[in-house]
mmCIF file with all atom_site columns, C-alpha atoms in Angstrom:
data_model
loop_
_atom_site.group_PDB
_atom_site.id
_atom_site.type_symbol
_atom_site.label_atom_id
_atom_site.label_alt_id
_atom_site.label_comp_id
_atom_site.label_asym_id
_atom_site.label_entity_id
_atom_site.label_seq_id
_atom_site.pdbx_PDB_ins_code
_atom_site.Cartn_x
_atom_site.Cartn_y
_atom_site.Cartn_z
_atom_site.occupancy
_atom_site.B_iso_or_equiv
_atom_site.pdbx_formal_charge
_atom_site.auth_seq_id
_atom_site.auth_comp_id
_atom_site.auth_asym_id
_atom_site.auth_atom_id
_atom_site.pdbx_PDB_model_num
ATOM 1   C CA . UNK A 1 1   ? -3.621  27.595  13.043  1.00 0.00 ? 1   UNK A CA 1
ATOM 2   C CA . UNK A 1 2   ? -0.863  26.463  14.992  1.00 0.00 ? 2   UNK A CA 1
ATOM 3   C CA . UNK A 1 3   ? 2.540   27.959  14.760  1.00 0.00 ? 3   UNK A CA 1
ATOM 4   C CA . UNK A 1 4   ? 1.606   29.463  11.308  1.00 0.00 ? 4   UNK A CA 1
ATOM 5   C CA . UNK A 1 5   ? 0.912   26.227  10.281  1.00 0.00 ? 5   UNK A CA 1
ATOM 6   C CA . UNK A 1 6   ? -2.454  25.119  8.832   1.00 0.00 ? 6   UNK A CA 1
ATOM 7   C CA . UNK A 1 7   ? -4.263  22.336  11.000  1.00 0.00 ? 7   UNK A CA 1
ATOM 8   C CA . UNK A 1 8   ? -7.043  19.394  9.739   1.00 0.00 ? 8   UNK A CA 1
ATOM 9   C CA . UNK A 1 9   ? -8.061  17.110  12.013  1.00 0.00 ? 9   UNK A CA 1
ATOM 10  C CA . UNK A 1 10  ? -8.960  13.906  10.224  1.00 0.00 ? 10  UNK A CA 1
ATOM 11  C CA . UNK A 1 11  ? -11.757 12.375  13.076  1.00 0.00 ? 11  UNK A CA 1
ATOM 12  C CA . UNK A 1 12  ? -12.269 9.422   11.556  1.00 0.00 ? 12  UNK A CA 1
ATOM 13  C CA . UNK A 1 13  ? -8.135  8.144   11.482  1.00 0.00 ? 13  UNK A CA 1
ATOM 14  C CA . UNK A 1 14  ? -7.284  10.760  14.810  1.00 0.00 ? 14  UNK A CA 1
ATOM 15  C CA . UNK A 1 15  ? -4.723  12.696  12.767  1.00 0.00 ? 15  UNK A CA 1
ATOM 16  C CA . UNK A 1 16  ? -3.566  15.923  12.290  1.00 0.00 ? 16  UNK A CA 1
ATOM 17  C CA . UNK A 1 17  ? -2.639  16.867  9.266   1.00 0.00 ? 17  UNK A CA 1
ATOM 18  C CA . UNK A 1 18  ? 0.310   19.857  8.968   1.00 0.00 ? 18  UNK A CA 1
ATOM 19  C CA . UNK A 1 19  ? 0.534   20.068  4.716   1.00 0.00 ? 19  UNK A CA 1
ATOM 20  C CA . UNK A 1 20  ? 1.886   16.823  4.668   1.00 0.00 ? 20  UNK A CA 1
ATOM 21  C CA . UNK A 1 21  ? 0.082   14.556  7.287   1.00 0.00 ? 21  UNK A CA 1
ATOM 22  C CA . UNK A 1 22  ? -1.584  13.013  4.581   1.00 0.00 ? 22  UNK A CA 1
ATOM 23  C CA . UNK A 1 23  ? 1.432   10.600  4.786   1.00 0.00 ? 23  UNK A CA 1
ATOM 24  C CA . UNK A 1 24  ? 1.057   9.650   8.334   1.00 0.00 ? 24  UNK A CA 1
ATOM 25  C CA . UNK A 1 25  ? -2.719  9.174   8.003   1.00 0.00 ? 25  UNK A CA 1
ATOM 26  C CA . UNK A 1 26  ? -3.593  5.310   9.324   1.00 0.00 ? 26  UNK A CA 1
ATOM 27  C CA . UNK A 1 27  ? -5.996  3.561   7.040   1.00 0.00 ? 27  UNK A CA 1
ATOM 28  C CA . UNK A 1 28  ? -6.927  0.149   7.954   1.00 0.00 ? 28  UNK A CA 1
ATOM 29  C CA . UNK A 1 29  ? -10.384 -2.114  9.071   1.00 0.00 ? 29  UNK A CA 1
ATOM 30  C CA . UNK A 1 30  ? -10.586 0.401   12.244  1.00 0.00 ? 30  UNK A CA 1
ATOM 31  C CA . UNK A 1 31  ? -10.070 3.526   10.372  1.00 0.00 ? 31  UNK A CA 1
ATOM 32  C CA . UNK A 1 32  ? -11.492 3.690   7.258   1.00 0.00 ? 32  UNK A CA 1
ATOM 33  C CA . UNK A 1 33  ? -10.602 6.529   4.777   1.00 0.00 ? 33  UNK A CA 1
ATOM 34  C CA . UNK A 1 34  ? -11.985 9.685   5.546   1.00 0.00 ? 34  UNK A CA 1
ATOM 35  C CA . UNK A 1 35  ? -15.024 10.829  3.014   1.00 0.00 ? 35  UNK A CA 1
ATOM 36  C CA . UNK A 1 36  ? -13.072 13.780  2.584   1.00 0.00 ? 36  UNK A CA 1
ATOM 37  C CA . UNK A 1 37  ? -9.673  12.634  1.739   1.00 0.00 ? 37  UNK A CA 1
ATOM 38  C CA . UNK A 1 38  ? -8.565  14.577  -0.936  1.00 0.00 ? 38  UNK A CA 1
ATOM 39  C CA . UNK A 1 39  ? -5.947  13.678  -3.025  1.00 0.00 ? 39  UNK A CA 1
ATOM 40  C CA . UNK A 1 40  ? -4.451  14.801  -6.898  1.00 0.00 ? 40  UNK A CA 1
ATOM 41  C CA . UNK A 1 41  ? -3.262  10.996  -8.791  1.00 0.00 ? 41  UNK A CA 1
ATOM 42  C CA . UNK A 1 42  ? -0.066  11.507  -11.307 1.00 0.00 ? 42  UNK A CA 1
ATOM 43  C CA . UNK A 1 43  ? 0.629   8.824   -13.909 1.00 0.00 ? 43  UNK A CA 1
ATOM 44  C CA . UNK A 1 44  ? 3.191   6.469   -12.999 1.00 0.00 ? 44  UNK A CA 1
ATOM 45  C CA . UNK A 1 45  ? 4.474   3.385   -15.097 1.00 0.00 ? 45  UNK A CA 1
ATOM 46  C CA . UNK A 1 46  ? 3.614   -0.294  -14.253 1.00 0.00 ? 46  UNK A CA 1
ATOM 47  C CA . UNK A 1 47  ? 4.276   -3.638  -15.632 1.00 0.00 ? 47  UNK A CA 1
ATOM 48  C CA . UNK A 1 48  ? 0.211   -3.186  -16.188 1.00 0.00 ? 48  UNK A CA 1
ATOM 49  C CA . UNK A 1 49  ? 1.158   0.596   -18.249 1.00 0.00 ? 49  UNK A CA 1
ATOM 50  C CA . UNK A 1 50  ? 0.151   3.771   -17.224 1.00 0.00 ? 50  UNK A CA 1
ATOM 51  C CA . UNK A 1 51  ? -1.280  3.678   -14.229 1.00 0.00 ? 51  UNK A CA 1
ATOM 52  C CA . UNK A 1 52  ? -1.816  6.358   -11.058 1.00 0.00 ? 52  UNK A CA 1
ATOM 53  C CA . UNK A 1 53  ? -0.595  6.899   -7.932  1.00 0.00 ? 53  UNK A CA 1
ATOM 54  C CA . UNK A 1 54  ? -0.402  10.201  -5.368  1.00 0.00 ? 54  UNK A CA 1
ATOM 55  C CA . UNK A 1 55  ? 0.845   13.166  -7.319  1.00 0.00 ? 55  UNK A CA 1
ATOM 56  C CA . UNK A 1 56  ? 3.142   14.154  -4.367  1.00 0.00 ? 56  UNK A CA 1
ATOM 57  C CA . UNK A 1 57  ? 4.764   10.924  -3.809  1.00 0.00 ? 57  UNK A CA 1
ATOM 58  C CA . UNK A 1 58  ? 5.919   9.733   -7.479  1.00 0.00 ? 58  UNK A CA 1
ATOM 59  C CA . UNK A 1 59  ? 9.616   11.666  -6.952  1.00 0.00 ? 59  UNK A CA 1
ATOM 60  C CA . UNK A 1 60  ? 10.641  9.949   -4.290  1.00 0.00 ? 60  UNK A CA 1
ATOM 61  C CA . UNK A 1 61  ? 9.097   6.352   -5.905  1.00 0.00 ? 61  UNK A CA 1
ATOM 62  C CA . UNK A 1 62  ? 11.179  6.867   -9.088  1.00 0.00 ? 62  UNK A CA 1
ATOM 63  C CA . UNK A 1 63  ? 14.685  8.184   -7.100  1.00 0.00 ? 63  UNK A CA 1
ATOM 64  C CA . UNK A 1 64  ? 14.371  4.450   -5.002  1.00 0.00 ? 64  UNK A CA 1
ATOM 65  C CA . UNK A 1 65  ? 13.428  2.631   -8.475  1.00 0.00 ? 65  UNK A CA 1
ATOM 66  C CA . UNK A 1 66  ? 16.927  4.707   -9.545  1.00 0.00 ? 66  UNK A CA 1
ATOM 67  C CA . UNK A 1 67  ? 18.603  3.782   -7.185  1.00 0.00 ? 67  UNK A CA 1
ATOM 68  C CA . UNK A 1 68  ? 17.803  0.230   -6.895  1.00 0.00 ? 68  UNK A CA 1
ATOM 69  C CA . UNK A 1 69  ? 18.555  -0.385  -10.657 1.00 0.00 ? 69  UNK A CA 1
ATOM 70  C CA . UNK A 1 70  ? 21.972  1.085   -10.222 1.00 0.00 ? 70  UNK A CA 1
ATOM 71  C CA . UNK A 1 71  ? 22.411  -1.626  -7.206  1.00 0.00 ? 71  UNK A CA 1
ATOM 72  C CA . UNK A 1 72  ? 21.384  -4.167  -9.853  1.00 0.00 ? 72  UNK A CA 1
ATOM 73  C CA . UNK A 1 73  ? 17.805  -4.569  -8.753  1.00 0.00 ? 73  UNK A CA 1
ATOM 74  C CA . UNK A 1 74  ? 15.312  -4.249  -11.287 1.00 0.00 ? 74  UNK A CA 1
ATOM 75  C CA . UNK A 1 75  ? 11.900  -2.667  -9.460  1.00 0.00 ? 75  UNK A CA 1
ATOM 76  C CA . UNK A 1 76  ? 8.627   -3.222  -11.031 1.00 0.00 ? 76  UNK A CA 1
ATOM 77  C CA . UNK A 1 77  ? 5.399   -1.714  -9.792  1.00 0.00 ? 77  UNK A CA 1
ATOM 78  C CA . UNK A 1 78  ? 2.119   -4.007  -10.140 1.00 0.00 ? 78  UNK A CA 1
ATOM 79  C CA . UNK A 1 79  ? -0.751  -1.962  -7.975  1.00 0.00 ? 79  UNK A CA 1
ATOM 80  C CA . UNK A 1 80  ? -0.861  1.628   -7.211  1.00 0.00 ? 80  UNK A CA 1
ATOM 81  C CA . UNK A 1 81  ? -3.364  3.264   -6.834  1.00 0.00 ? 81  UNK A CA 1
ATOM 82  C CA . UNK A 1 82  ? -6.826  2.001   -6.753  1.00 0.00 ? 82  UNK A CA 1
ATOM 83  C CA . UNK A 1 83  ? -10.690 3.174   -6.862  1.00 0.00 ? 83  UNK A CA 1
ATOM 84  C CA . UNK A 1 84  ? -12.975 1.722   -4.244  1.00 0.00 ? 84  UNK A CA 1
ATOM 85  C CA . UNK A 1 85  ? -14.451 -0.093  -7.256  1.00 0.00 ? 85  UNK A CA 1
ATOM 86  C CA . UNK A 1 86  ? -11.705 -1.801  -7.830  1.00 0.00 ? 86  UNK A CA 1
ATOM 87  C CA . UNK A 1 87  ? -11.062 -2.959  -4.124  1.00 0.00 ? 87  UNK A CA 1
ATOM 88  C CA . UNK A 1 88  ? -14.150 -4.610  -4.200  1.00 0.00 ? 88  UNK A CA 1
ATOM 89  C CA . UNK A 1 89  ? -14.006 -6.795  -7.066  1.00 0.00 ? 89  UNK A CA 1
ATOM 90  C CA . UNK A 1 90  ? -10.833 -7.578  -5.358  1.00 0.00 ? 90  UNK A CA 1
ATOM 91  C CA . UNK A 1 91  ? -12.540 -8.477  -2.171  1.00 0.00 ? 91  UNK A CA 1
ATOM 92  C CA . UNK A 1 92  ? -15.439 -9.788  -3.356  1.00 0.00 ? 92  UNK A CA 1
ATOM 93  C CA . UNK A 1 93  ? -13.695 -11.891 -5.559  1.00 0.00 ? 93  UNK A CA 1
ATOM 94  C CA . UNK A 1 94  ? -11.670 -13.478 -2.765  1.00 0.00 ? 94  UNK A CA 1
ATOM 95  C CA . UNK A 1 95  ? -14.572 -14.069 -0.641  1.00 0.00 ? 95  UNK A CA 1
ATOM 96  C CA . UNK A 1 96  ? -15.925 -16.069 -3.926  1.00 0.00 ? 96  UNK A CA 1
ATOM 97  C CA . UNK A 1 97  ? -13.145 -18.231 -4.139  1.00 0.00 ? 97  UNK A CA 1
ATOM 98  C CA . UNK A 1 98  ? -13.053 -19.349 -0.667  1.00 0.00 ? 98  UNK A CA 1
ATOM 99  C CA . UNK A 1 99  ? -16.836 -19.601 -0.533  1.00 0.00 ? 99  UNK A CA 1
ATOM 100 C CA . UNK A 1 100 ? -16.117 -22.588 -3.663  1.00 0.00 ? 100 UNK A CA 1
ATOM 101 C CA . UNK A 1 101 ? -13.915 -24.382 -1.076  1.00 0.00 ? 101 UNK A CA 1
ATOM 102 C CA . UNK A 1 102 ? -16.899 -24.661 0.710   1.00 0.00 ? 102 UNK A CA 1
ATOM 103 C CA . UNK A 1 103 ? -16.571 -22.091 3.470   1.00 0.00 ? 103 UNK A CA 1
ATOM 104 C CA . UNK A 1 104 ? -19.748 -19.957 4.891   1.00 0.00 ? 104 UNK A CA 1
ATOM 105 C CA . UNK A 1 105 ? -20.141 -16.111 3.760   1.00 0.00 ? 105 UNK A CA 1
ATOM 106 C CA . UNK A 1 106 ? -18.582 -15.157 6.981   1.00 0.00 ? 106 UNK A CA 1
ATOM 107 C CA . UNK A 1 107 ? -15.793 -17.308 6.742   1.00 0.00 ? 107 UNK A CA 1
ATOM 108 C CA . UNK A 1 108 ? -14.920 -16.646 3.457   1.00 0.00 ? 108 UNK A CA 1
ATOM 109 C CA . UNK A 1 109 ? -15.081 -12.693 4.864   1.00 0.00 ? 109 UNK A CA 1
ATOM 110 C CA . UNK A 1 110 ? -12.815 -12.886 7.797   1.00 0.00 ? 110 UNK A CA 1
ATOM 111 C CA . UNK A 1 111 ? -10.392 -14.953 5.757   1.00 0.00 ? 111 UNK A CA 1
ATOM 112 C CA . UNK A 1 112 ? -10.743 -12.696 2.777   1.00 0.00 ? 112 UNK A CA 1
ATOM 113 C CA . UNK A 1 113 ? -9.754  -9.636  4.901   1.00 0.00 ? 113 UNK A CA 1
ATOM 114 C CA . UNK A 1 114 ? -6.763  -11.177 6.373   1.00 0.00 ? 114 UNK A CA 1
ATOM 115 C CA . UNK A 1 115 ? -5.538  -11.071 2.229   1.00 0.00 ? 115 UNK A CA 1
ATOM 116 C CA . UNK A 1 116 ? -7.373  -8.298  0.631   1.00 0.00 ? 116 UNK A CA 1
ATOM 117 C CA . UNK A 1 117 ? -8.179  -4.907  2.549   1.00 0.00 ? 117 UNK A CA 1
ATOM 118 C CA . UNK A 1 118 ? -11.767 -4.562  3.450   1.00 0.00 ? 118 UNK A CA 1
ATOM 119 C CA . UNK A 1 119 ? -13.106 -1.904  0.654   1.00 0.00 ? 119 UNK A CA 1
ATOM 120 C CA . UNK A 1 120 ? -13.015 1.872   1.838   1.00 0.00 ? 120 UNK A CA 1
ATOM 121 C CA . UNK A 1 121 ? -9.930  1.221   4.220   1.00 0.00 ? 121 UNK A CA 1
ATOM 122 C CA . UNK A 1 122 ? -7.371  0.183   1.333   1.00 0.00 ? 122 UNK A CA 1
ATOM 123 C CA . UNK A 1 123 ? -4.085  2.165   1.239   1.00 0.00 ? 123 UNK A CA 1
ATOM 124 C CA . UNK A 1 124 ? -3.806  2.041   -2.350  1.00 0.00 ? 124 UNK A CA 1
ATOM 125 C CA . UNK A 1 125 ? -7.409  4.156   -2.264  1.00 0.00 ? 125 UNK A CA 1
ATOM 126 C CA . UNK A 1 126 ? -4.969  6.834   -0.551  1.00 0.00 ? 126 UNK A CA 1
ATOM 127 C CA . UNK A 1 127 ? -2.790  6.783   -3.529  1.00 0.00 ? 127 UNK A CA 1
ATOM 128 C CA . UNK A 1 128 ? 0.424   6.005   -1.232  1.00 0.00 ? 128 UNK A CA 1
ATOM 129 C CA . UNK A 1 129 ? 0.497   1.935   -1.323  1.00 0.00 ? 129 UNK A CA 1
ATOM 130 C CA . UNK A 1 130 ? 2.491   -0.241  -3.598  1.00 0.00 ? 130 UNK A CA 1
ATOM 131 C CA . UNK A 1 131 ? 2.750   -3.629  -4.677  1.00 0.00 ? 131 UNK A CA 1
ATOM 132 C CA . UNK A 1 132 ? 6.061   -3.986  -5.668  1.00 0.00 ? 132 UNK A CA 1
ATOM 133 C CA . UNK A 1 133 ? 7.973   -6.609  -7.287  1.00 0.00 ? 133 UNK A CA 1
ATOM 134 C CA . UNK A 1 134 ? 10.752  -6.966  -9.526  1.00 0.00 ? 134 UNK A CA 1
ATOM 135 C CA . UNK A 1 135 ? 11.410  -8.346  -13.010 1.00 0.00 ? 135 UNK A CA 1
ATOM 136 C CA . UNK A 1 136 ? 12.804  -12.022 -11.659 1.00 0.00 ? 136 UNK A CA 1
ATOM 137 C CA . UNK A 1 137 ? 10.168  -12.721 -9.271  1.00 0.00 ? 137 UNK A CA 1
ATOM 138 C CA . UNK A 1 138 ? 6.449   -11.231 -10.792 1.00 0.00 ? 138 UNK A CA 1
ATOM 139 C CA . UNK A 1 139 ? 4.074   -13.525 -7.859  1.00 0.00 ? 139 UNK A CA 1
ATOM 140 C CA . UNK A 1 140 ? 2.923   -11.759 -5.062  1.00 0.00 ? 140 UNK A CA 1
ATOM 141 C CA . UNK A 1 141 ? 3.917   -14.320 -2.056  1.00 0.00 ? 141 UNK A CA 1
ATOM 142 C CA . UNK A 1 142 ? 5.956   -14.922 0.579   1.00 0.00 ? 142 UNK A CA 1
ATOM 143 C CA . UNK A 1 143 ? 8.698   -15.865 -1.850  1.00 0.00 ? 143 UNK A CA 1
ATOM 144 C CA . UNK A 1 144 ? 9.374   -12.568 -2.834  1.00 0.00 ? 144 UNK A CA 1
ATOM 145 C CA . UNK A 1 145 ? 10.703  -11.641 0.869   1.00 0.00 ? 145 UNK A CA 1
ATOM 146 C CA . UNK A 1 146 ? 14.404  -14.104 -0.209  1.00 0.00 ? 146 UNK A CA 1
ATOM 147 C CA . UNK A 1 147 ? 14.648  -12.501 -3.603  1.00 0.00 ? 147 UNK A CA 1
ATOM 148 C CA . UNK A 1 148 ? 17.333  -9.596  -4.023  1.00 0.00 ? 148 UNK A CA 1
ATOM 149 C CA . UNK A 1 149 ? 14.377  -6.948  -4.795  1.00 0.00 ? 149 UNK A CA 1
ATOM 150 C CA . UNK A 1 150 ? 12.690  -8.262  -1.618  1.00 0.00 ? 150 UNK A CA 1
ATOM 151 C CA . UNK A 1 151 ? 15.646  -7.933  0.393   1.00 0.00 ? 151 UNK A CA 1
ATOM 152 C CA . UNK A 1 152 ? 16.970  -4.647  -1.121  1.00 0.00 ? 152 UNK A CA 1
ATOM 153 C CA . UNK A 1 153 ? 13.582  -3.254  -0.437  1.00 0.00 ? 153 UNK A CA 1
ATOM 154 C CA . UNK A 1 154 ? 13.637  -4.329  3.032   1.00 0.00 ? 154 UNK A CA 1
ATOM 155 C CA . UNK A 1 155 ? 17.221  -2.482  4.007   1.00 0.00 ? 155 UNK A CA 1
ATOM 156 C CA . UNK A 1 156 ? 16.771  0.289   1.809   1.00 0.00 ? 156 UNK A CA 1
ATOM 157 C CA . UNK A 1 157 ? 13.082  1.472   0.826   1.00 0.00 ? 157 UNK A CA 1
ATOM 158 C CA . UNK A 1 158 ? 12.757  3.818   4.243   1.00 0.00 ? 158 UNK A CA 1
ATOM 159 C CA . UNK A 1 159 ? 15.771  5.907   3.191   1.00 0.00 ? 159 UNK A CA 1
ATOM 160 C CA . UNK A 1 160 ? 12.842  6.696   0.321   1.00 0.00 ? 160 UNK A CA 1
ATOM 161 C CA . UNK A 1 161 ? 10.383  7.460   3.100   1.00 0.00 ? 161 UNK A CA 1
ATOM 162 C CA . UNK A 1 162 ? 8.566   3.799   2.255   1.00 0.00 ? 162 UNK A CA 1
ATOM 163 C CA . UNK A 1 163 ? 7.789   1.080   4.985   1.00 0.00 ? 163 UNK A CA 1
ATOM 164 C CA . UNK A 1 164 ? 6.955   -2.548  4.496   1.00 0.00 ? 164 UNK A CA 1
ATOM 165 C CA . UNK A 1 165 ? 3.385   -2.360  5.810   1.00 0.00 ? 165 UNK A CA 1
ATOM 166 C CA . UNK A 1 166 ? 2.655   -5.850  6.872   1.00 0.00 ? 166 UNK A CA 1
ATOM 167 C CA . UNK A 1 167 ? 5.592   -7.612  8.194   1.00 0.00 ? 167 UNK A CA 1
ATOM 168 C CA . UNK A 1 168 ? 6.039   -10.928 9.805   1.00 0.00 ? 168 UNK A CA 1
ATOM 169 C CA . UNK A 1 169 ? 5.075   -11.528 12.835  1.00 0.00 ? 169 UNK A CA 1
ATOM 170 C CA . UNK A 1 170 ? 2.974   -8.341  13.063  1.00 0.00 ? 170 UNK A CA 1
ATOM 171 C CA . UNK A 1 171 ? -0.145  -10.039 11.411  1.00 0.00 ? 171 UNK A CA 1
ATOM 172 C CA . UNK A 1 172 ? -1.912  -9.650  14.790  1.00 0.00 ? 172 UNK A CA 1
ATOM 173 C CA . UNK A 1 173 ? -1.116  -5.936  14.816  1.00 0.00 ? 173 UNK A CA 1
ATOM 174 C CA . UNK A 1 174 ? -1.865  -5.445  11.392  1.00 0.00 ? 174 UNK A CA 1
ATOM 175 C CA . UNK A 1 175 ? -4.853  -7.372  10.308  1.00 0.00 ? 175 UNK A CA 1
ATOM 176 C CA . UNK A 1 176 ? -3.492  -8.719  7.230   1.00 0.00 ? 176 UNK A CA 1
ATOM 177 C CA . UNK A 1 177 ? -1.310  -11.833 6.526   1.00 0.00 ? 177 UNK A CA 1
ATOM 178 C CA . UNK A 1 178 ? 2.712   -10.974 5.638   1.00 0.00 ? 178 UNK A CA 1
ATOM 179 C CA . UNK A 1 179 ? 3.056   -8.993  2.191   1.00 0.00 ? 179 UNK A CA 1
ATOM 180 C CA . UNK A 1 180 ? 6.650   -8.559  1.432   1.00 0.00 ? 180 UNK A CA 1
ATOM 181 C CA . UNK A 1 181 ? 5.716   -6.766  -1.898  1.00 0.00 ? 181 UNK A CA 1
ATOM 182 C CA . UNK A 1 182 ? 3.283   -4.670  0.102   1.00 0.00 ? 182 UNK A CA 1
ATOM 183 C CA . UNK A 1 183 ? 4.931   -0.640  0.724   1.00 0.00 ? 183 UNK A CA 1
ATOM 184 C CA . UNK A 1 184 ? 3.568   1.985   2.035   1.00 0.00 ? 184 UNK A CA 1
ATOM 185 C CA . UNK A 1 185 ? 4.713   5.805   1.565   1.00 0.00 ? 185 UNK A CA 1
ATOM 186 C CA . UNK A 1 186 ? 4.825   7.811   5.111   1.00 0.00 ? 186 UNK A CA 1
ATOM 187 C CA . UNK A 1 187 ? 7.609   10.593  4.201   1.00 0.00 ? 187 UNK A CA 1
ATOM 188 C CA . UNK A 1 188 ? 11.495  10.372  4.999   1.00 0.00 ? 188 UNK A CA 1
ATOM 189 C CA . UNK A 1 189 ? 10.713  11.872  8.145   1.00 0.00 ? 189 UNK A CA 1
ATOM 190 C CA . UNK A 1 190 ? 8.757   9.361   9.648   1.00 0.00 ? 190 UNK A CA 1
#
């Protein structure tokens, strides 16, 4: 106890969690998701239905969604939360396809995990990633960064306490190619 406060140390990700640390927790190919991340999904809607995300997180996702459609952009989510079986049909699936252009297992790999997060170290698993798009634009590319949901996401989804996790430019930092559509919840404080 620190302060009053309760502490977890998460080993495998280095963080400390104070209540709410679960927002700040890194999860990528270097830090995996702990075994013992804990979290409680709420239903959300999707283009896809009903689907689940983060209990703790969906206020603040539909206040930016509000807010967005009174600017005149219409928000759609396509991927929230997701199992680890799920991730790696995903993966496995893109390793598949670039294996049938003729590349080795390993190639097909590396690429693959520059596009799809390696199974057991996907945000979405956390329950605090988000493809989003909007109802004008539905493909997840590159494209979607010069449409007005791309753009209104980019100025405005951190007043929200979401980040665009895999910018331009940042592909070396981050492991994974640009995903404009990509967003990430970390808390208005952050």
């Amino acid at each position: 106890i620190i302060g009053g406060t309760s502490l977890t140390v998460y080993p495998a990700a280095g963080l400390i969690d104070y209540y709410r640390g679960h927002k700040l927790i890194l999860i990528n190919k270097q830090h995996p998701l702990p075994d013992d991340y804990e979290l409680t999904l709420g239903n959300i809607m999707t283009i896809k239905g009903t689907m689940k995300c983060d209990e703790r997180i969906i206020e603040e996702l539909l206040v930016m969604m509000r807010n967005a459609e009174n600017e005149g952009v219409t928000l759609a989510i396509c991927s929230p939360y997701r199992d680890l079986n799920y991730q790696e049909g995903l993966f496995n699936r893109k390793i598949e396809n670039y294996m049938k252009k003729g590349m080795t297992y390993m190639e097909a790999y590396t690429l693959a995990s520059q596009a799809v997060t390696v199974p057991g170290a996907s945000e979405h698993q956390a329950g605090l990633a988000f493809d989003i798009i909007s109802n004008d634009y539905v493909t997840l590319d590159e494209g979607f960064a010069e449409t007005k949901a791309g753009q209104w996401l980019s100025e405005n989804s951190c007043k929200y306490g979401f980040i665009l996790r895999y910018p331009k430019g940042k592909e070396d930092i981050t492991g994974i190619e640009f995903e404009p559509w990509h967003f990430r919840y970390v808390g208005r404080e952050a």
